[in-house]
mmCIF file of C-alpha atoms in Angstrom:
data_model
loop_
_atom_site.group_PDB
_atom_site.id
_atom_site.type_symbol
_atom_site.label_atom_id
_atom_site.label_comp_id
_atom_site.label_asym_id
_atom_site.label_seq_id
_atom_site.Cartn_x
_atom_site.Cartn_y
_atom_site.Cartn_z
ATOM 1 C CA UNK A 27 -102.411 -15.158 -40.901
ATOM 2 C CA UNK A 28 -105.041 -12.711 -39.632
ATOM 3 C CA UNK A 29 -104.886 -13.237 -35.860
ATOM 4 C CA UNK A 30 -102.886 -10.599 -34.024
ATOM 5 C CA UNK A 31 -103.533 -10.991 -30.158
ATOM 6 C CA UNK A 32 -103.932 -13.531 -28.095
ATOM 7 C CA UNK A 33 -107.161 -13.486 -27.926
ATOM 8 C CA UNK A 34 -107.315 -14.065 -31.769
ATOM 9 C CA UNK A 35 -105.351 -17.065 -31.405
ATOM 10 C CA UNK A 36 -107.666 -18.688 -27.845
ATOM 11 C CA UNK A 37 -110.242 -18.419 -30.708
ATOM 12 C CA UNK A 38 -108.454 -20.172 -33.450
ATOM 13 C CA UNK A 39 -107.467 -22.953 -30.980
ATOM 14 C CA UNK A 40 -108.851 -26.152 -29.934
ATOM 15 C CA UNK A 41 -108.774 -26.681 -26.645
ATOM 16 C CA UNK A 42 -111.694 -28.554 -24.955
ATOM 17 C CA UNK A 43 -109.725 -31.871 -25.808
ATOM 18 C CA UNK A 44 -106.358 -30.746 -23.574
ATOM 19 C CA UNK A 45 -108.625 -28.922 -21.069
ATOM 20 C CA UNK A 46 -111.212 -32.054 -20.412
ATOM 21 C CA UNK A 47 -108.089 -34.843 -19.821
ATOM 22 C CA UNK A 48 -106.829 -35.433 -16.391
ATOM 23 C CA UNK A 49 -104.031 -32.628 -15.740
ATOM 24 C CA UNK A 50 -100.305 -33.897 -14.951
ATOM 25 C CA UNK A 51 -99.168 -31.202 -11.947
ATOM 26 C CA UNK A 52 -95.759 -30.728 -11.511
ATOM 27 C CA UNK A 53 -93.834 -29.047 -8.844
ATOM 28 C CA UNK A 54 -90.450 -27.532 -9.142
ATOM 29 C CA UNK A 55 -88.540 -26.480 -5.913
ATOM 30 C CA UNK A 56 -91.230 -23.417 -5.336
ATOM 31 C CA UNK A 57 -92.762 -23.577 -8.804
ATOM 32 C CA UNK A 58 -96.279 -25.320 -9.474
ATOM 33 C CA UNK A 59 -97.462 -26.533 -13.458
ATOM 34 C CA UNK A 60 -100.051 -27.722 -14.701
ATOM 35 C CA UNK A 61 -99.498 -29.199 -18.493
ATOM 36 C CA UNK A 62 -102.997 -29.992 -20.095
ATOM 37 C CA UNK A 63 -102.977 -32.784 -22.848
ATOM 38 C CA UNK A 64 -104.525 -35.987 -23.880
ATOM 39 C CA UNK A 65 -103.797 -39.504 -24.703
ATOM 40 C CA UNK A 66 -100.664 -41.047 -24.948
ATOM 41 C CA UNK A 67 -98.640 -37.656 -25.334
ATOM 42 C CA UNK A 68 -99.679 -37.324 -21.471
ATOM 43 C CA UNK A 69 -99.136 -40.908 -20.254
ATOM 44 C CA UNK A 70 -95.155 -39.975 -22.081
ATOM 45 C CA UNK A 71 -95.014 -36.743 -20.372
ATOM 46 C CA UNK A 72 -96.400 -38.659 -17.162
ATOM 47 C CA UNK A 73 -93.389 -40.945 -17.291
ATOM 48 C CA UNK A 74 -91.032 -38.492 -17.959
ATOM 49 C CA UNK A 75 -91.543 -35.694 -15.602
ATOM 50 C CA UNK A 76 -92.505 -38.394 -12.820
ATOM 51 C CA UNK A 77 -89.757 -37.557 -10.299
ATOM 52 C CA UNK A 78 -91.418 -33.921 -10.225
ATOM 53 C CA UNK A 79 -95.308 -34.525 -10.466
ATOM 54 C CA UNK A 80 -96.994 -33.144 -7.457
ATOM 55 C CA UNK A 81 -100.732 -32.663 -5.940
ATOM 56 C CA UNK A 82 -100.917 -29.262 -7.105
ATOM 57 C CA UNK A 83 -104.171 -26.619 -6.102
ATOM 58 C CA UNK A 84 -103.574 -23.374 -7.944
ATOM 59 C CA UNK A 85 -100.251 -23.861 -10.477
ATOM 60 C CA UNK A 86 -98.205 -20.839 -11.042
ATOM 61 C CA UNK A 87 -98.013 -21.674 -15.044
ATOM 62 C CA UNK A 88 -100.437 -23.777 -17.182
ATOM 63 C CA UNK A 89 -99.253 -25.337 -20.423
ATOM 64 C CA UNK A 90 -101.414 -26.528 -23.207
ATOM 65 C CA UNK A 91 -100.531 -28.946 -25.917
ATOM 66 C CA UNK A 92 -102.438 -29.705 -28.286
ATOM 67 C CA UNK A 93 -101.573 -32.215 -31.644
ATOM 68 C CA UNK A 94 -101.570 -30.292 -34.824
ATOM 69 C CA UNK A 95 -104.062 -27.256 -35.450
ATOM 70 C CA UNK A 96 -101.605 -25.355 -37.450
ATOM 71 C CA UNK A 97 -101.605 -21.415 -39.025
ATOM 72 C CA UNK A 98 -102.843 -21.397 -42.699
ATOM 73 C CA UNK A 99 -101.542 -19.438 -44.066
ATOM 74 C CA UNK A 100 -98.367 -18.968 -41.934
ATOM 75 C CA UNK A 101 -97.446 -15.799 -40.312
ATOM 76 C CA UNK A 102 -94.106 -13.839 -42.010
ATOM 77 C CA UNK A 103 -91.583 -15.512 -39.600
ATOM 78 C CA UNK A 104 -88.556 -13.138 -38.807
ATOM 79 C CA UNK A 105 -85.542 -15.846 -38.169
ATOM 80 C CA UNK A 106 -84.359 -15.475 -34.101
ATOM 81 C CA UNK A 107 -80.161 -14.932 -34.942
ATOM 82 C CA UNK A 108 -78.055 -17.725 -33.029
ATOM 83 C CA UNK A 109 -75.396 -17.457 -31.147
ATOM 84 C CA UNK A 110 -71.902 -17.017 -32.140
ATOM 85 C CA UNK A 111 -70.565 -20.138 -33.798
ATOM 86 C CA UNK A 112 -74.388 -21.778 -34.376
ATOM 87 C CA UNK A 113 -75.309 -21.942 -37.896
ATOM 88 C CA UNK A 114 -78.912 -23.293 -39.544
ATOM 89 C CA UNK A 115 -82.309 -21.894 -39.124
ATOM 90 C CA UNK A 116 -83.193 -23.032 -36.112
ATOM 91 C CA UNK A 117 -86.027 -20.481 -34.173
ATOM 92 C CA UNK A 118 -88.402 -18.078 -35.980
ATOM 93 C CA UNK A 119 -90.768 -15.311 -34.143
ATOM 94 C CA UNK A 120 -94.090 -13.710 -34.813
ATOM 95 C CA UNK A 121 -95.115 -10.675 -32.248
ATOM 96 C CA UNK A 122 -98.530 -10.136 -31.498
ATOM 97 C CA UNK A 123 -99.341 -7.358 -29.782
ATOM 98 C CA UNK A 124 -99.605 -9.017 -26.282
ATOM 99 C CA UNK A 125 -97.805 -12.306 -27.442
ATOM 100 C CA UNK A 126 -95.399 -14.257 -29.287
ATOM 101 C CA UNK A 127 -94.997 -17.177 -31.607
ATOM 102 C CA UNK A 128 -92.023 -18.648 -32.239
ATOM 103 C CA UNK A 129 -91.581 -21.539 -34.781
ATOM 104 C CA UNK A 130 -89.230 -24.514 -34.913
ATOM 105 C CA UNK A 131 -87.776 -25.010 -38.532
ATOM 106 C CA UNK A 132 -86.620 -28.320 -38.014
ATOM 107 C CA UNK A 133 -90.339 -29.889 -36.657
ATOM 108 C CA UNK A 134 -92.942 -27.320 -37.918
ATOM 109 C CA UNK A 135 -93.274 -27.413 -33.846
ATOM 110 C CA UNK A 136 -95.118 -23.920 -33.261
ATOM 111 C CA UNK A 137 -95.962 -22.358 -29.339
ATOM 112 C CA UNK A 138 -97.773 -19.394 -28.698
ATOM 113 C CA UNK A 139 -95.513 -17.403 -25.294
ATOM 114 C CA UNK A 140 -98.213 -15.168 -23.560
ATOM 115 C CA UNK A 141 -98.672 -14.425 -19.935
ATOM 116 C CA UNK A 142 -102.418 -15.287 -20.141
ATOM 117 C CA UNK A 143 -101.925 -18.198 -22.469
ATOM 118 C CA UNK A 144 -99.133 -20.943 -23.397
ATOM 119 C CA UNK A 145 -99.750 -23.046 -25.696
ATOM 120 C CA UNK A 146 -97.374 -26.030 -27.775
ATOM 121 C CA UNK A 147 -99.212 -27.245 -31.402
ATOM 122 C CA UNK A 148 -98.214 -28.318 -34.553
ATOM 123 C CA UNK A 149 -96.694 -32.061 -34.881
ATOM 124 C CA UNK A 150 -96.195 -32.204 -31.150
ATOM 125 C CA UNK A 151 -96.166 -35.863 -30.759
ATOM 126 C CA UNK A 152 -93.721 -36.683 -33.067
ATOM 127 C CA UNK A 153 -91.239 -34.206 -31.299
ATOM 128 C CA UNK A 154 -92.223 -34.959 -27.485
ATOM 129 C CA UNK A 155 -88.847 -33.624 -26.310
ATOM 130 C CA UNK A 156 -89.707 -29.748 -28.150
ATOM 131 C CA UNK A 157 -92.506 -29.817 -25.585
ATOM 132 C CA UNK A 158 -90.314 -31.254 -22.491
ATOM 133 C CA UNK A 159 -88.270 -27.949 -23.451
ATOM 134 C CA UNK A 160 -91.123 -25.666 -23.545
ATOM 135 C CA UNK A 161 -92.640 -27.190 -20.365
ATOM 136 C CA UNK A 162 -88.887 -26.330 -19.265
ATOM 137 C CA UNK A 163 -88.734 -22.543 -20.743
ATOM 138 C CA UNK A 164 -91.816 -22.004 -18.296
ATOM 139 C CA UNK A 165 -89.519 -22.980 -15.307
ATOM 140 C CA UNK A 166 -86.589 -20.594 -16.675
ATOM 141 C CA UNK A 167 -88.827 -17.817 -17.495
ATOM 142 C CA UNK A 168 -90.530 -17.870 -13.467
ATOM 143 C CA UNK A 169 -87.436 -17.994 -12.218
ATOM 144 C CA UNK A 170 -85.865 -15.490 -14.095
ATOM 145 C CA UNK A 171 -88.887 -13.024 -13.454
ATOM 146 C CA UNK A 172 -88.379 -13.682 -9.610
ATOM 147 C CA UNK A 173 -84.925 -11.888 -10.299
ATOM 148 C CA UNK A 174 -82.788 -15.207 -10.675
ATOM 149 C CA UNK A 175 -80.359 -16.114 -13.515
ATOM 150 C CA UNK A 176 -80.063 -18.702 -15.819
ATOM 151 C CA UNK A 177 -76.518 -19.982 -15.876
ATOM 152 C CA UNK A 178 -75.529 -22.491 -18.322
ATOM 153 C CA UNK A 179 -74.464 -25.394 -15.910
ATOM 154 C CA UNK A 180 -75.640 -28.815 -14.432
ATOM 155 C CA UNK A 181 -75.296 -29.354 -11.459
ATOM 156 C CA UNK A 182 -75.657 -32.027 -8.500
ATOM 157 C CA UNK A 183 -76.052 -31.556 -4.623
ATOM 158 C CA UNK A 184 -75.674 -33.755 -1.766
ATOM 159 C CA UNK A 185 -76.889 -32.060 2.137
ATOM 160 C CA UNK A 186 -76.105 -28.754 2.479
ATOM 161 C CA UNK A 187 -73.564 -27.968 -0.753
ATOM 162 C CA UNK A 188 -74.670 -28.027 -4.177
ATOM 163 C CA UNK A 189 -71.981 -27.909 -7.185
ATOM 164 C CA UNK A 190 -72.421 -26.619 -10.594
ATOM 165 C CA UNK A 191 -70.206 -27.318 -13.462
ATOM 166 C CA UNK A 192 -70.116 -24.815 -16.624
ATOM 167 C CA UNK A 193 -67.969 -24.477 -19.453
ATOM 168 C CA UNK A 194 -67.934 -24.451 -23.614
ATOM 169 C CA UNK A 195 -70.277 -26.365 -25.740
ATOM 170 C CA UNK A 196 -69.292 -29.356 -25.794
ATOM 171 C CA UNK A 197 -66.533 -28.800 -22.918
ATOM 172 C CA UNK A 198 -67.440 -31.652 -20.368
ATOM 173 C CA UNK A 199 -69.927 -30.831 -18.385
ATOM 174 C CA UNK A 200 -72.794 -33.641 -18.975
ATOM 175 C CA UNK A 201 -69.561 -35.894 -18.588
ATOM 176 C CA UNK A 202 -68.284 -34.579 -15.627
ATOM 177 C CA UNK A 203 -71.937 -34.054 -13.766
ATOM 178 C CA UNK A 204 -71.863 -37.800 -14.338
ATOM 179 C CA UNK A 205 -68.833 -38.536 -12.558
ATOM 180 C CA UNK A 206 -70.157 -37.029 -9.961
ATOM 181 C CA UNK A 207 -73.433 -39.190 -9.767
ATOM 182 C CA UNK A 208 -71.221 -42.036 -8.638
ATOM 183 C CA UNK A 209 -70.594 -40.230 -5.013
ATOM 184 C CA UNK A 210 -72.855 -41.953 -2.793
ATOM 185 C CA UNK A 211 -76.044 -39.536 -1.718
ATOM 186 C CA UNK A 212 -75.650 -37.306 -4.407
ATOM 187 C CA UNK A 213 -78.375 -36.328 -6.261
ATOM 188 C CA UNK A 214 -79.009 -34.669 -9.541
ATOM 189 C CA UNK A 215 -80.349 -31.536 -10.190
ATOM 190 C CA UNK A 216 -79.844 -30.293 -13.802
ATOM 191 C CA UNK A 217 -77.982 -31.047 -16.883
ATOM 192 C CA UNK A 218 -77.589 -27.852 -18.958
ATOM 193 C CA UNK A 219 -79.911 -24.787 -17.303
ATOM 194 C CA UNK A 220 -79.578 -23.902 -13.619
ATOM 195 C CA UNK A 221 -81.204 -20.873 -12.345
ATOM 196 C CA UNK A 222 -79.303 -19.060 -9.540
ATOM 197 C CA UNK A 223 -79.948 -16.034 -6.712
ATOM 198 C CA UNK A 224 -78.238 -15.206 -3.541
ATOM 199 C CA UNK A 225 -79.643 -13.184 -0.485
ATOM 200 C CA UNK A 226 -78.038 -12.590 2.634
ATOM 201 C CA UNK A 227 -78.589 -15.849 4.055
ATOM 202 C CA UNK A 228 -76.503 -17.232 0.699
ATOM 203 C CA UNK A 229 -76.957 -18.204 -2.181
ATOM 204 C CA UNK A 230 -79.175 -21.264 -3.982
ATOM 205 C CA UNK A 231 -79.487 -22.904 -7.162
ATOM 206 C CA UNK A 232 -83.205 -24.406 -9.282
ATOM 207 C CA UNK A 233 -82.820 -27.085 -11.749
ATOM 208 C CA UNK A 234 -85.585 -28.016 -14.334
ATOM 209 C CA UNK A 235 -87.136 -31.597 -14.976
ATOM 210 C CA UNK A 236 -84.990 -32.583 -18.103
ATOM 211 C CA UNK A 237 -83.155 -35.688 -17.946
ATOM 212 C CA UNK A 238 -79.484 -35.726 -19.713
ATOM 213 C CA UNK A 239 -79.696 -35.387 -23.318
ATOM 214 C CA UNK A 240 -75.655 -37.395 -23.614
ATOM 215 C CA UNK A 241 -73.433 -37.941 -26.917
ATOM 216 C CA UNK A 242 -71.849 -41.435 -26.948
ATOM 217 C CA UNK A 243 -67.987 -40.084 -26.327
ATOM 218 C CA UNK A 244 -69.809 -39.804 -22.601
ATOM 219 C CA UNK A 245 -71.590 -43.020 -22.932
ATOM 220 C CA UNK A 246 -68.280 -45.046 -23.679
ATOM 221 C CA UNK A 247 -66.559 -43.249 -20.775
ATOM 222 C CA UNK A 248 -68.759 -44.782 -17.886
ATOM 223 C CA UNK A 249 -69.375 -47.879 -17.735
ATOM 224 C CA UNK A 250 -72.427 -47.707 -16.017
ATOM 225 C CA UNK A 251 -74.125 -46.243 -19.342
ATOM 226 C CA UNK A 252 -72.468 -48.962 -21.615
ATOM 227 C CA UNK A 253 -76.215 -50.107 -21.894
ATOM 228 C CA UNK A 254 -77.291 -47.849 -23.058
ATOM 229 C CA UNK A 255 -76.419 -49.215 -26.815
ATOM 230 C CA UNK A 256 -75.811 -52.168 -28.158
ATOM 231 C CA UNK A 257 -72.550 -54.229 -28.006
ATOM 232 C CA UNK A 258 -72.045 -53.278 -31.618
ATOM 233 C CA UNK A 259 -72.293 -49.710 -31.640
ATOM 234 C CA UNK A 260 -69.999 -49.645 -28.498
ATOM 235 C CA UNK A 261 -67.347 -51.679 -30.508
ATOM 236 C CA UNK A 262 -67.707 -49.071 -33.571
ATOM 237 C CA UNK A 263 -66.996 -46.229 -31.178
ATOM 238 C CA UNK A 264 -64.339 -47.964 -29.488
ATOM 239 C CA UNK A 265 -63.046 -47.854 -32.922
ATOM 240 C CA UNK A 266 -63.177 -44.199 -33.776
ATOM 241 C CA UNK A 267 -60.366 -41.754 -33.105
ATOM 242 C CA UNK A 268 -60.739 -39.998 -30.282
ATOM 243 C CA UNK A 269 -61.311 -36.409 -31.607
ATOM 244 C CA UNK A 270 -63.791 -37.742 -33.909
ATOM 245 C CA UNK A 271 -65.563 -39.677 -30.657
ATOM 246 C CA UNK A 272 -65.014 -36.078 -29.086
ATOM 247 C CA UNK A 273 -66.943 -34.303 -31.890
ATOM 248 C CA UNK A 274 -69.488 -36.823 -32.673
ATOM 249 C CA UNK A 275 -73.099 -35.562 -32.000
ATOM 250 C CA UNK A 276 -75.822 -38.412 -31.189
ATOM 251 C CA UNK A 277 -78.070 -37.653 -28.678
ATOM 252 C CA UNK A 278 -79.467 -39.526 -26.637
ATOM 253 C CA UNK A 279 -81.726 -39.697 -23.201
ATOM 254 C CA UNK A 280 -80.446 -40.480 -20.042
ATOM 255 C CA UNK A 281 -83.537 -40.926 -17.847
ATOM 256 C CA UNK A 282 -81.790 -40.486 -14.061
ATOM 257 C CA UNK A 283 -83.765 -43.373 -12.296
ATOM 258 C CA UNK A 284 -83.210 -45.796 -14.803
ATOM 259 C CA UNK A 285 -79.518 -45.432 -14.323
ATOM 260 C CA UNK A 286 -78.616 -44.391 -11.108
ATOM 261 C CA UNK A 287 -81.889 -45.484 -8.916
ATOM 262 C CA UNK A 288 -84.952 -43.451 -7.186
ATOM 263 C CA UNK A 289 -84.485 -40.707 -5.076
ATOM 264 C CA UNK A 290 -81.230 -39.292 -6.932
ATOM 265 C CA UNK A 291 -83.167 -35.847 -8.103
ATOM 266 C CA UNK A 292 -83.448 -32.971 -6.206
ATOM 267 C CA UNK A 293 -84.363 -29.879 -7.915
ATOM 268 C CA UNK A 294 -83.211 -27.128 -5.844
ATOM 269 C CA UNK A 295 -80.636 -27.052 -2.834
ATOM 270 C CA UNK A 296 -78.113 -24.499 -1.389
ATOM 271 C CA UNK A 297 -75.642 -23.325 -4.082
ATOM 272 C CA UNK A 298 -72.215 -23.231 -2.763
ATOM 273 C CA UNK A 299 -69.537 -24.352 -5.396
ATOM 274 C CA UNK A 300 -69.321 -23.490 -9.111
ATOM 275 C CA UNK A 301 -66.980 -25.252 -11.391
ATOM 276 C CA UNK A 302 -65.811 -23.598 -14.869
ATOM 277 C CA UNK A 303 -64.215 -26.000 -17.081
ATOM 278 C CA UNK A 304 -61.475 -24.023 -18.987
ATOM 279 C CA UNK A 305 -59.532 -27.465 -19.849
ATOM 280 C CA UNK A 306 -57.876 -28.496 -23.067
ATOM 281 C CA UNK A 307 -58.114 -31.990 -24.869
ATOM 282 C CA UNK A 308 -53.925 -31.835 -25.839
ATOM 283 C CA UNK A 309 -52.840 -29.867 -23.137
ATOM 284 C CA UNK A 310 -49.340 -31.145 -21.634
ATOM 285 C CA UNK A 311 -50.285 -29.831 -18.276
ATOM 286 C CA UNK A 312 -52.001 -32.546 -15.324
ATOM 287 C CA UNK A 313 -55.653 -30.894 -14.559
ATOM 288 C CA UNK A 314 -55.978 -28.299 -11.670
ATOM 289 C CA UNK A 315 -58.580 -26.511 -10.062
ATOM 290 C CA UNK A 316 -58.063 -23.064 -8.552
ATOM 291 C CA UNK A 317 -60.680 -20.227 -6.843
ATOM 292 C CA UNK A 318 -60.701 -16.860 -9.217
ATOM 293 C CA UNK A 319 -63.018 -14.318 -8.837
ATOM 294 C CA UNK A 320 -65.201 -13.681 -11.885
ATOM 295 C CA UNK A 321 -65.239 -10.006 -11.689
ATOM 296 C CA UNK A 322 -61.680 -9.894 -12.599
ATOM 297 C CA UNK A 323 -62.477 -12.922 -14.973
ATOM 298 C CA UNK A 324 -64.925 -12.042 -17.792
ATOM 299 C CA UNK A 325 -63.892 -14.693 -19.778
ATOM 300 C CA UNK A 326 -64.880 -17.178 -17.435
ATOM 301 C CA UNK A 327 -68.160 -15.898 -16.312
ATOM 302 C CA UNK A 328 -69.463 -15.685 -20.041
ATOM 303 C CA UNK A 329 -69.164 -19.112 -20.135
ATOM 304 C CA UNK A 330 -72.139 -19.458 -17.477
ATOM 305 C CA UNK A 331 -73.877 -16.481 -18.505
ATOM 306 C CA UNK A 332 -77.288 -17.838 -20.796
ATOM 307 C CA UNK A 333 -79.656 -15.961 -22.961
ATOM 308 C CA UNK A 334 -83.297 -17.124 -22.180
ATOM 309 C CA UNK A 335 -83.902 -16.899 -25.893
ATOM 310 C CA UNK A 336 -86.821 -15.936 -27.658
ATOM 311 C CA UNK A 337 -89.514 -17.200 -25.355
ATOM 312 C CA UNK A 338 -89.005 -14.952 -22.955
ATOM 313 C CA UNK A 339 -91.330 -11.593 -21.611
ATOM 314 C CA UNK A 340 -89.809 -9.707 -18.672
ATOM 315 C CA UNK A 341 -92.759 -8.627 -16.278
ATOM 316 C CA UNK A 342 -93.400 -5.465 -18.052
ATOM 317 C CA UNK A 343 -94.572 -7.338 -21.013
ATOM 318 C CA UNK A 344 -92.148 -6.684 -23.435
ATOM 319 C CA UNK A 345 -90.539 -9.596 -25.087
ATOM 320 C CA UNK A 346 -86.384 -9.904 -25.216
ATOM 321 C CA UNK A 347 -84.766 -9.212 -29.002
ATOM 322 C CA UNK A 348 -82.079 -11.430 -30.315
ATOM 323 C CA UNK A 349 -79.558 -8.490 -30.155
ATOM 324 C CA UNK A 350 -80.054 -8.180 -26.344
ATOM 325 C CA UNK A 351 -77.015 -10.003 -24.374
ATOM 326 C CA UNK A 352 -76.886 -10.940 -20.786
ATOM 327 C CA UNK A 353 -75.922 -8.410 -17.610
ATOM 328 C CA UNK A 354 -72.648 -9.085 -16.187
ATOM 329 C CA UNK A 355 -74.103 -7.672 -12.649
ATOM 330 C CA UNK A 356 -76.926 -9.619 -12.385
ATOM 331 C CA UNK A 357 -74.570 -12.615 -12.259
ATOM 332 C CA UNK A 358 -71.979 -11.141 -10.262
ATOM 333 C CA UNK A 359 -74.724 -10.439 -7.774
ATOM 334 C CA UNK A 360 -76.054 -14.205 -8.023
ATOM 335 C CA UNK A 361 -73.023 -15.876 -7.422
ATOM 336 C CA UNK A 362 -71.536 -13.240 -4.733
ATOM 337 C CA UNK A 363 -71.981 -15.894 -2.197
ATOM 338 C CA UNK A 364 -70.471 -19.154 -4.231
ATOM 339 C CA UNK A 365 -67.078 -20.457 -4.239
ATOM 340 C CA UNK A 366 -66.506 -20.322 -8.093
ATOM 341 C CA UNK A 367 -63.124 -22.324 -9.483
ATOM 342 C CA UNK A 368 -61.714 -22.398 -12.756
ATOM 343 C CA UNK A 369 -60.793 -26.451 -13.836
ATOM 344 C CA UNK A 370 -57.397 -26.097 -16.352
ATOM 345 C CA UNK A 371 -54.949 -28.451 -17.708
ATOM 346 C CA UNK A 372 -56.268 -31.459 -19.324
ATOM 347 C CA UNK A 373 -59.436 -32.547 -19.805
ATOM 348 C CA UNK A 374 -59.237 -35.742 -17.093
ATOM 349 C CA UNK A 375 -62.841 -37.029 -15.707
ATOM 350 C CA UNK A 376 -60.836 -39.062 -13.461
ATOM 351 C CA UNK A 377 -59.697 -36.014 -11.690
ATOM 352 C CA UNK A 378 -63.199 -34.300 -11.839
ATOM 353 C CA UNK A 379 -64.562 -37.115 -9.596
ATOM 354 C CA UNK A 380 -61.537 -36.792 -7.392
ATOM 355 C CA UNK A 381 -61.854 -33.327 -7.167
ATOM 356 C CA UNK A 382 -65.746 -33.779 -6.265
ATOM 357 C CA UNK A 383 -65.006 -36.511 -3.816
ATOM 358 C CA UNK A 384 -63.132 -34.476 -1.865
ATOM 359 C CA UNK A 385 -65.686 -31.559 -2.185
ATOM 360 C CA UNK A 386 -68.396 -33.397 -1.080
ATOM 361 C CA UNK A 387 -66.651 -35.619 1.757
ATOM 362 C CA UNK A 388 -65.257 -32.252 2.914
#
């Protein structure tokens, strides 16, 4: 591949198609899109980022997508190193000198990260939810340039508290989150990436526009998502041991209106509680909650500390390295003004929604 700017690639693109079709706005507590693509990949993207299009003038971030136009021959990818724990090939970069592309293994999916330019391409309509991400990463990366963090939490509010709920892969939280869905007036606001600040007049949380992305083990704990499969599949999992059920990954979308009804997402609110689930499946002890501080609990707070990956550029215009980690203080100095409380014993959704009735009804 010859092109090495960003201007190379605007001229190797295709673009009149995305630019000439109707744009879908969207509007995220104070950020503005603008996502630029045609046909049936837009009505999709229409439907699923309804509860946050918007009449939108002059959009803070512009995303084109465009259906293959690939790079023949391909750049030298450099593999982005996962975290801890993750194995596979999953991300790959290319820098150009005022740019970045970063490649998706598993799709061929391929976006070009610039501040003058954004772009998704490759086999996009086959993987719709790589470019729900992307649209996503745009959100993060605002935010985080504003000076707010991305924790790894969802999150719901209701009035004037908001509640986010972190912990492990894997650890609860979608679960949980759900629970919580069944207060009455509660509304939710993210799944799996919450971006938080604090000021002195306290502190507040953003969510993105991604709808629940749930293994079954959650499914054929609430009823309410029972059908979501088919009677069969629900009797096979009633079948399975529990740790397997636990383990078992097999994603699939929860879209938030069709479940719980309209009006139940609200992007951003007040942040005022934070939840860290540090729970055990075969723990002999019933499930508490308790306040800590997480400057005297490291452990804890690097459970909602996230790396914004390999897609991001910090205002400066240079682009974060897979060996850079997360600082401490920033957090710390987000969170200052939230109750945080560590959730141990065992793992008991029953007691979650207890515990969140109470919050809420407080």
């Amino acid at each position: 591949m010859t092109a090495r700017t960003v201007a190379d690639m605007r001229a190797h693109f295709d673009l009149t198609r995305a630019m000439a079709a109707a744009p879908l706005d969207l509007q995220v507590g104070p950020v503005t899109l603008r996502i630029l693509c045609e046909g049936t990949l837009r009505e999709a993207h229409a439907d699923y980022f309804k509860d946050a299009v918007a009449t939108v003038v002059a959009p803070d971030i512009s995303v084109h997508v465009v259906e293959g136009q690939l790079l023949e021959p391909a750049p030298v990818w450099q593999d982005w190193a996962r975290e801890p724990g993750k194995t596979g090939r999953k991300d790959a970069i290319f820098d150009l000198r005022d740019g970045r592309l970063i490649h998706k293994w598993r799709t061929g999916v391929t976006f070009l990260q610039s501040p003058d330019l954004l772009v998704a391409f490759g086999p996009v309509s086959a993987h719709p939810n790589q470019v729900v991400n992307f649209i996503n990463t745009q959100v993060l990366n605002h935010g985080q340039r504003m000076g707010w963090q991305i924790c790894h939490a969802a999150a719901v509010t209701r009035g004037a508290r908001t509640l986010a709920i972190a912990g492990l892969s894997g650890g609860g939280k979608s679960t949980s989150i759900l629970r919580l869905m069944d207060i009455p007036g509660t509304a939710f606001m993210t799944n799996d990436r919450l971006l938080a600040t604090s000021d002195d007049s306290g502190a507040r949380g953003l969510g993105i526009p991604k709808h629940p992305r749930i293994n079954p083990g959650t499914i054929l704990g609430n009823g309410r998502l029972h059908g979501m499969l088919s009677t069969a599949r629900i009797a096979e999992l009633r079948a399975m041991p529990e740790s397997d059920l636990w383990e078992l990954e097999e994603k699939h979308d929860l879209i938030i209106p069709d479940i719980y009804g309209e009006n139940r997402i609200a992007y951003a609110g007040p942040l005022t509680d934070f939840w860290v689930l540090n729970w055990q499946r075969d723990a002999d002890k019933v499930t508490m909650i308790e306040e800590v501080d997480l400057a005297e609990r490291p452990d804890l707070l690097s459970a909602i500390m996230k790396s914004p990956g390999p897609f991001y550029q910090y205002p400066d215009g240079r682009f974060l390295h897979d060996d850079e980690a997360p600082d401490p203080q920033g957090y710390l100095a987000a969170l200052r003004n939230v109750r945080v409380q560590e959730v141990t014993g065992q793992v008991n959704f029953d007691a979650i929604a207890y515990f969140g009735r109470e919050l809420f009804d407080a």
